[in-house]
């Protein structure tokens, strides 16, 4: 039986009621749990938005170009692929921090709503404002609760009864965001810069390299030399000492890929993405492992995530195009798949 969690739907149209919805995910499958809500949001936004008009495509393309440095060499095919993708924008209303037991509240919106003609979502905008975040929300919105301490991730229930300015989580969010604002204000920065600096020591301080870091570097050397089994061993020893070394997981994944240990490579990329959710290399390597295992649809999703993070990545676009073609060929001859 699948696991389920509750979340809240806030339609842009004030004539429609705020509703409590449910979504399911595979038990003991963290990736399914992480993607469950965002995938549901994508389906909803795509259905509400309908087919993109030429004007909307042009507006989305222009928005993507603004985020790409040095646009002179941008590949047109890459832009076309990125433009066609559907993405969900996350706004952290209450961040997962130790102070609130790593429980966070997130607002999910359509990243195309602002230039696709969607109306302002007054209720979602007011909720963000109550949390101390000045944000104009366009189009439908969703709110969900998560537990995320860096090691474990859980989708938790969020109910309609909690959509209130007097809710405890709203008060905590407001305090948290006010602290962030004060910490990052120009006055605070100027005060920190004005503090007297400690005199620099005359002698050079030699920093001792932590054992895990040293083993990771040895693993890097072995990987460069093509000693793949040795590299895996060294990365594993490093991770036994420090399980938060994302680079060690990532490079061990690459070693496993070269050794054709595909399931191990996929698992290591998953560890990287838990530690660094925006790691492009991890998405590409996991996609490569899944593609090699003929799990083409999952590979395509990984390549798309990489493109969202790096729209100029020729490697990601090339891998995406290749995987899509393989999927087309596969569907032509189901018996071979």
CSV table of C-alpha atoms in Angstrom, one decimal:
chain,number,residue,atom,x,y,z
A,1,UNK,CA,0.0,0.0,0.0
A,2,UNK,CA,1.4,3.5,-0.8
A,3,UNK,CA,2.0,6.1,1.9
A,4,UNK,CA,0.0,9.3,1.7
A,5,UNK,CA,0.3,12.9,3.0
A,6,UNK,CA,-2.0,15.9,3.0
A,7,UNK,CA,-1.3,19.3,1.5
A,8,UNK,CA,-3.3,22.4,0.8
A,9,UNK,CA,-4.5,23.8,-2.6
A,10,UNK,CA,-5.1,27.6,-2.8
A,11,UNK,CA,-6.7,28.5,-6.1
A,12,UNK,CA,-6.1,32.0,-7.5
A,13,UNK,CA,-9.9,32.5,-8.0
A,14,UNK,CA,-11.2,33.7,-4.7
A,15,UNK,CA,-14.6,32.2,-5.7
A,16,UNK,CA,-13.1,28.8,-5.3
A,17,UNK,CA,-12.5,27.4,-1.8
A,18,UNK,CA,-9.1,26.5,-0.3
A,19,UNK,CA,-9.0,22.7,-0.2
A,20,UNK,CA,-7.1,19.9,1.4
A,21,UNK,CA,-5.7,17.3,-1.0
A,22,UNK,CA,-3.8,14.0,-0.6
A,23,UNK,CA,-1.0,12.5,-2.6
A,24,UNK,CA,0.7,9.1,-2.4
A,25,UNK,CA,4.2,7.8,-2.8
A,26,UNK,CA,6.0,4.4,-2.7
A,27,UNK,CA,6.9,3.2,0.8
A,28,UNK,CA,10.6,3.2,1.6
A,29,UNK,CA,11.3,5.1,-1.6
A,30,UNK,CA,12.8,8.5,-0.7
A,31,UNK,CA,13.0,9.8,-4.3
A,32,UNK,CA,9.3,9.0,-4.8
A,33,UNK,CA,8.5,10.8,-1.5
A,34,UNK,CA,10.6,13.9,-2.5
A,35,UNK,CA,9.1,14.2,-6.0
A,36,UNK,CA,5.5,13.3,-5.1
A,37,UNK,CA,4.2,16.8,-4.5
A,38,UNK,CA,6.2,18.6,-7.1
A,39,UNK,CA,5.1,16.1,-9.7
A,40,UNK,CA,1.5,16.6,-8.7
A,41,UNK,CA,2.0,20.4,-9.0
A,42,UNK,CA,3.4,20.0,-12.5
A,43,UNK,CA,0.4,18.0,-13.6
A,44,UNK,CA,-2.0,20.6,-12.2
A,45,UNK,CA,-0.2,23.6,-13.6
A,46,UNK,CA,0.1,22.0,-17.0
A,47,UNK,CA,-3.6,21.2,-17.0
A,48,UNK,CA,-4.7,24.7,-15.9
A,49,UNK,CA,-2.3,26.5,-18.2
A,50,UNK,CA,-3.1,24.4,-21.3
A,51,UNK,CA,-1.0,24.5,-24.4
A,52,UNK,CA,1.4,27.4,-24.5
A,53,UNK,CA,0.7,30.2,-27.0
A,54,UNK,CA,3.6,31.6,-29.1
A,55,UNK,CA,3.6,34.7,-26.9
A,56,UNK,CA,4.0,32.6,-23.7
A,57,UNK,CA,6.8,30.6,-25.3
A,58,UNK,CA,8.6,33.8,-26.2
A,59,UNK,CA,8.1,35.2,-22.7
A,60,UNK,CA,9.4,32.0,-21.1
A,61,UNK,CA,12.4,31.9,-23.5
A,62,UNK,CA,13.2,35.5,-22.6
A,63,UNK,CA,13.0,34.7,-18.9
A,64,UNK,CA,15.4,31.8,-19.3
A,65,UNK,CA,17.8,33.9,-21.3
A,66,UNK,CA,18.0,36.4,-18.4
A,67,UNK,CA,19.4,33.7,-16.2
A,68,UNK,CA,22.0,32.5,-18.6
A,69,UNK,CA,25.3,34.4,-18.4
A,70,UNK,CA,27.1,35.1,-21.7
A,71,UNK,CA,24.2,34.4,-24.0
A,72,UNK,CA,26.1,34.8,-27.2
A,73,UNK,CA,27.0,31.1,-27.5
A,74,UNK,CA,23.6,29.7,-26.3
A,75,UNK,CA,22.6,26.7,-28.4
A,76,UNK,CA,19.1,27.1,-29.9
A,77,UNK,CA,18.2,23.5,-29.4
A,78,UNK,CA,19.1,23.7,-25.7
A,79,UNK,CA,16.8,26.8,-25.3
A,80,UNK,CA,14.0,25.0,-27.1
A,81,UNK,CA,14.2,22.0,-24.8
A,82,UNK,CA,14.4,24.2,-21.7
A,83,UNK,CA,11.5,26.3,-22.9
A,84,UNK,CA,9.3,23.3,-23.3
A,85,UNK,CA,9.9,22.0,-19.8
A,86,UNK,CA,7.4,22.5,-17.0
A,87,UNK,CA,8.9,23.7,-13.6
A,88,UNK,CA,7.6,24.3,-10.1
A,89,UNK,CA,8.9,27.3,-8.1
A,90,UNK,CA,9.5,26.6,-4.4
A,91,UNK,CA,9.3,29.4,-1.8
A,92,UNK,CA,10.4,28.5,1.7
A,93,UNK,CA,7.9,30.1,4.1
A,94,UNK,CA,9.4,28.4,7.1
A,95,UNK,CA,12.9,26.9,6.6
A,96,UNK,CA,13.9,23.5,7.9
A,97,UNK,CA,16.2,24.5,10.8
A,98,UNK,CA,17.4,23.0,14.1
A,99,UNK,CA,15.4,25.6,15.9
A,100,UNK,CA,12.1,24.2,14.6
A,101,UNK,CA,13.1,20.6,14.6
A,102,UNK,CA,14.0,20.6,10.9
A,103,UNK,CA,10.3,21.0,9.9
A,104,UNK,CA,9.6,23.4,7.0
A,105,UNK,CA,6.6,24.8,5.2
A,106,UNK,CA,6.9,25.4,1.5
A,107,UNK,CA,4.8,27.3,-1.1
A,108,UNK,CA,4.7,25.7,-4.6
A,109,UNK,CA,3.8,27.8,-7.6
A,110,UNK,CA,3.9,27.7,-11.4
A,111,UNK,CA,7.2,29.4,-12.5
A,112,UNK,CA,5.4,30.5,-15.7
A,113,UNK,CA,2.4,32.1,-14.0
A,114,UNK,CA,3.8,35.6,-13.9
A,115,UNK,CA,4.2,35.8,-17.7
A,116,UNK,CA,1.4,33.5,-18.8
A,117,UNK,CA,-1.4,35.9,-17.8
A,118,UNK,CA,-2.4,34.1,-14.6
A,119,UNK,CA,-4.2,36.3,-12.1
A,120,UNK,CA,-2.8,37.3,-8.8
A,121,UNK,CA,-3.4,34.8,-6.0
A,122,UNK,CA,-4.4,37.2,-3.3
A,123,UNK,CA,-4.8,34.6,-0.5
A,124,UNK,CA,-1.4,32.9,-1.2
A,125,UNK,CA,0.3,36.4,-1.4
A,126,UNK,CA,-1.3,37.3,2.0
A,127,UNK,CA,-0.1,34.1,3.6
A,128,UNK,CA,3.5,34.8,2.4
A,129,UNK,CA,3.2,38.4,3.8
A,130,UNK,CA,2.0,37.0,7.2
A,131,UNK,CA,5.2,34.9,7.2
A,132,UNK,CA,7.3,38.0,6.6
A,133,UNK,CA,7.9,37.4,2.9
A,134,UNK,CA,6.8,40.1,0.4
A,135,UNK,CA,5.8,38.0,-2.6
A,136,UNK,CA,3.2,38.5,-5.3
A,137,UNK,CA,1.9,35.0,-6.1
A,138,UNK,CA,0.3,34.5,-9.5
A,139,UNK,CA,-1.9,31.5,-10.4
A,140,UNK,CA,-2.8,28.6,-8.2
A,141,UNK,CA,-0.6,27.6,-5.3
A,142,UNK,CA,0.0,24.7,-3.0
A,143,UNK,CA,1.5,24.5,0.6
A,144,UNK,CA,3.1,21.5,2.0
A,145,UNK,CA,5.1,20.5,5.1
A,146,UNK,CA,8.4,18.5,5.2
A,147,UNK,CA,10.9,17.2,7.6
A,148,UNK,CA,14.5,17.5,6.3
A,149,UNK,CA,17.6,17.3,8.5
A,150,UNK,CA,20.0,16.7,5.7
A,151,UNK,CA,20.0,12.9,6.3
A,152,UNK,CA,16.3,12.1,6.3
A,153,UNK,CA,13.4,13.5,4.3
A,154,UNK,CA,9.7,13.1,5.1
A,155,UNK,CA,6.5,14.5,3.7
A,156,UNK,CA,4.3,15.5,6.6
A,157,UNK,CA,0.6,16.4,6.7
A,158,UNK,CA,-0.4,20.1,6.2
A,159,UNK,CA,-4.1,20.8,6.7
A,160,UNK,CA,-6.6,23.5,5.8
A,161,UNK,CA,-7.1,24.4,9.4
A,162,UNK,CA,-3.5,25.6,9.5
A,163,UNK,CA,-4.1,28.2,6.8
A,164,UNK,CA,-4.5,31.1,9.3
A,165,UNK,CA,-2.5,34.1,10.2
A,166,UNK,CA,-2.7,33.0,13.9
A,167,UNK,CA,-1.3,29.5,13.2
A,168,UNK,CA,1.8,28.7,15.3
A,169,UNK,CA,3.9,27.9,12.2
A,170,UNK,CA,3.1,31.3,10.7
A,171,UNK,CA,4.2,33.1,13.8
A,172,UNK,CA,7.5,31.1,13.8
A,173,UNK,CA,8.0,31.8,10.1
A,174,UNK,CA,7.6,35.5,10.6
A,175,UNK,CA,10.2,35.5,13.4
A,176,UNK,CA,12.6,33.4,11.4
A,177,UNK,CA,12.3,35.6,8.3
A,178,UNK,CA,12.7,38.7,10.4
A,179,UNK,CA,16.0,37.3,11.8
A,180,UNK,CA,17.2,36.6,8.3
A,181,UNK,CA,16.3,40.1,7.2
A,182,UNK,CA,18.1,41.7,10.1
A,183,UNK,CA,21.2,39.5,9.6
A,184,UNK,CA,21.4,40.3,5.8
A,185,UNK,CA,20.5,44.0,6.0
A,186,UNK,CA,23.0,46.6,4.7
A,187,UNK,CA,23.3,48.0,8.2
A,188,UNK,CA,24.2,44.6,9.7
A,189,UNK,CA,26.8,44.0,7.0
A,190,UNK,CA,28.3,47.5,7.5
A,191,UNK,CA,28.5,46.8,11.2
A,192,UNK,CA,30.3,43.5,10.7
A,193,UNK,CA,32.8,45.2,8.3
A,194,UNK,CA,33.4,48.0,10.8
A,195,UNK,CA,34.5,45.6,13.5
A,196,UNK,CA,38.2,45.6,14.2
A,197,UNK,CA,40.0,42.8,12.5
A,198,UNK,CA,42.4,40.6,14.5
A,199,UNK,CA,46.0,41.1,13.6
A,200,UNK,CA,47.3,38.5,11.1
A,201,UNK,CA,49.9,36.2,12.6
A,202,UNK,CA,53.4,36.6,11.2
A,203,UNK,CA,53.8,32.9,10.6
A,204,UNK,CA,51.8,31.0,8.1
A,205,UNK,CA,49.3,28.6,9.8
A,206,UNK,CA,49.4,25.2,8.3
A,207,UNK,CA,45.9,23.6,8.3
A,208,UNK,CA,45.8,19.9,8.8
A,209,UNK,CA,43.8,18.0,6.2
A,210,UNK,CA,41.1,15.9,7.9
A,211,UNK,CA,41.5,12.2,7.3
A,212,UNK,CA,38.3,11.8,5.3
A,213,UNK,CA,39.4,14.7,3.0
A,214,UNK,CA,42.8,13.1,2.5
A,215,UNK,CA,41.3,9.8,1.6
A,216,UNK,CA,38.9,11.5,-0.8
A,217,UNK,CA,41.9,13.2,-2.5
A,218,UNK,CA,43.7,9.9,-2.8
A,219,UNK,CA,40.5,8.5,-4.4
A,220,UNK,CA,40.6,11.4,-6.9
A,221,UNK,CA,44.2,10.5,-7.8
A,222,UNK,CA,43.3,6.9,-8.3
A,223,UNK,CA,40.3,7.8,-10.4
A,224,UNK,CA,42.4,10.0,-12.7
A,225,UNK,CA,44.9,7.2,-13.1
A,226,UNK,CA,42.1,4.8,-14.1
A,227,UNK,CA,42.5,2.7,-10.9
A,228,UNK,CA,38.7,2.4,-10.5
A,229,UNK,CA,38.4,-0.3,-7.9
A,230,UNK,CA,41.1,1.4,-5.7
A,231,UNK,CA,39.2,4.7,-6.1
A,232,UNK,CA,36.0,3.1,-4.9
A,233,UNK,CA,37.8,1.7,-1.9
A,234,UNK,CA,39.3,5.0,-1.0
A,235,UNK,CA,36.1,6.9,-1.4
A,236,UNK,CA,34.3,4.3,0.8
A,237,UNK,CA,36.9,4.7,3.5
A,238,UNK,CA,36.5,8.5,3.4
A,239,UNK,CA,32.7,8.2,3.7
A,240,UNK,CA,33.1,5.8,6.7
A,241,UNK,CA,34.8,8.7,8.5
A,242,UNK,CA,32.6,11.5,7.2
A,243,UNK,CA,29.3,10.5,5.6
A,244,UNK,CA,28.6,14.2,4.5
A,245,UNK,CA,31.3,14.3,1.8
A,246,UNK,CA,29.1,14.9,-1.2
A,247,UNK,CA,32.1,15.0,-3.6
A,248,UNK,CA,33.2,11.5,-2.4
A,249,UNK,CA,29.8,10.1,-3.2
A,250,UNK,CA,29.8,11.8,-6.5
A,251,UNK,CA,33.2,10.6,-7.6
A,252,UNK,CA,32.5,7.1,-6.3
A,253,UNK,CA,29.4,7.2,-8.5
A,254,UNK,CA,31.5,8.0,-11.5
A,255,UNK,CA,33.9,5.2,-10.6
A,256,UNK,CA,30.9,2.8,-10.3
A,257,UNK,CA,29.6,4.0,-13.7
A,258,UNK,CA,33.0,3.2,-15.3
A,259,UNK,CA,33.0,-0.2,-13.7
A,260,UNK,CA,29.4,-0.7,-14.9
A,261,UNK,CA,28.1,-1.0,-11.3
A,262,UNK,CA,25.0,0.8,-12.3
A,263,UNK,CA,22.8,0.3,-9.2
A,264,UNK,CA,25.7,1.4,-7.0
A,265,UNK,CA,26.3,4.5,-9.1
A,266,UNK,CA,22.6,5.4,-9.0
A,267,UNK,CA,22.5,5.0,-5.2
A,268,UNK,CA,25.6,7.2,-4.7
A,269,UNK,CA,24.0,10.0,-6.9
A,270,UNK,CA,21.0,9.8,-4.7
A,271,UNK,CA,23.2,10.4,-1.6
A,272,UNK,CA,24.7,13.4,-3.3
A,273,UNK,CA,21.3,14.9,-4.1
A,274,UNK,CA,20.2,14.5,-0.5
A,275,UNK,CA,23.2,16.6,0.5
A,276,UNK,CA,23.3,18.9,-2.4
A,277,UNK,CA,19.9,19.0,-4.2
A,278,UNK,CA,21.2,21.2,-7.0
A,279,UNK,CA,24.2,19.1,-8.0
A,280,UNK,CA,24.2,19.0,-11.8
A,281,UNK,CA,26.8,16.3,-12.0
A,282,UNK,CA,24.8,14.0,-9.8
A,283,UNK,CA,21.7,14.4,-11.9
A,284,UNK,CA,23.8,13.6,-15.1
A,285,UNK,CA,25.5,10.6,-13.6
A,286,UNK,CA,22.3,9.2,-12.2
A,287,UNK,CA,20.7,9.7,-15.5
A,288,UNK,CA,23.5,7.9,-17.2
A,289,UNK,CA,23.2,5.0,-14.8
A,290,UNK,CA,19.4,4.8,-15.3
A,291,UNK,CA,19.8,5.1,-19.1
A,292,UNK,CA,22.3,2.2,-19.1
A,293,UNK,CA,19.7,0.1,-17.1
A,294,UNK,CA,17.2,1.0,-19.8
A,295,UNK,CA,15.1,3.1,-17.4
A,296,UNK,CA,14.8,5.7,-20.0
A,297,UNK,CA,11.9,7.8,-18.6
A,298,UNK,CA,13.7,8.2,-15.3
A,299,UNK,CA,16.9,9.1,-17.1
A,300,UNK,CA,15.1,11.7,-19.1
A,301,UNK,CA,13.7,13.3,-15.9
A,302,UNK,CA,17.3,13.5,-14.4
A,303,UNK,CA,18.6,15.2,-17.6
A,304,UNK,CA,15.7,17.6,-17.5
A,305,UNK,CA,16.6,18.5,-13.9
A,306,UNK,CA,20.2,19.2,-14.9
A,307,UNK,CA,19.0,21.5,-17.7
A,308,UNK,CA,16.8,23.4,-15.2
A,309,UNK,CA,19.9,24.0,-13.1
A,310,UNK,CA,22.3,24.7,-16.1
A,311,UNK,CA,20.4,25.7,-19.2
A,312,UNK,CA,23.7,26.1,-21.2
A,313,UNK,CA,24.9,22.5,-20.4
A,314,UNK,CA,25.6,20.9,-23.8
A,315,UNK,CA,26.2,17.6,-22.1
A,316,UNK,CA,22.7,17.6,-20.5
A,317,UNK,CA,21.0,18.6,-23.8
A,318,UNK,CA,22.9,15.9,-25.7
A,319,UNK,CA,22.1,13.2,-23.1
A,320,UNK,CA,18.4,14.3,-23.1
A,321,UNK,CA,18.2,14.2,-26.9
A,322,UNK,CA,19.8,10.7,-27.0
A,323,UNK,CA,17.6,9.3,-24.2
A,324,UNK,CA,14.5,10.6,-25.9
A,325,UNK,CA,15.4,9.0,-29.2
A,326,UNK,CA,16.2,5.7,-27.5
A,327,UNK,CA,12.7,5.9,-25.8
A,328,UNK,CA,11.1,6.5,-29.2
A,329,UNK,CA,13.0,3.5,-30.7
A,330,UNK,CA,12.1,1.4,-27.7
A,331,UNK,CA,8.4,2.1,-28.0
A,332,UNK,CA,8.5,1.1,-31.7
A,333,UNK,CA,9.6,-2.4,-30.7
A,334,UNK,CA,8.2,-3.1,-27.2
A,335,UNK,CA,9.5,-6.7,-27.2
A,336,UNK,CA,13.1,-5.4,-27.1
A,337,UNK,CA,12.3,-3.3,-24.1
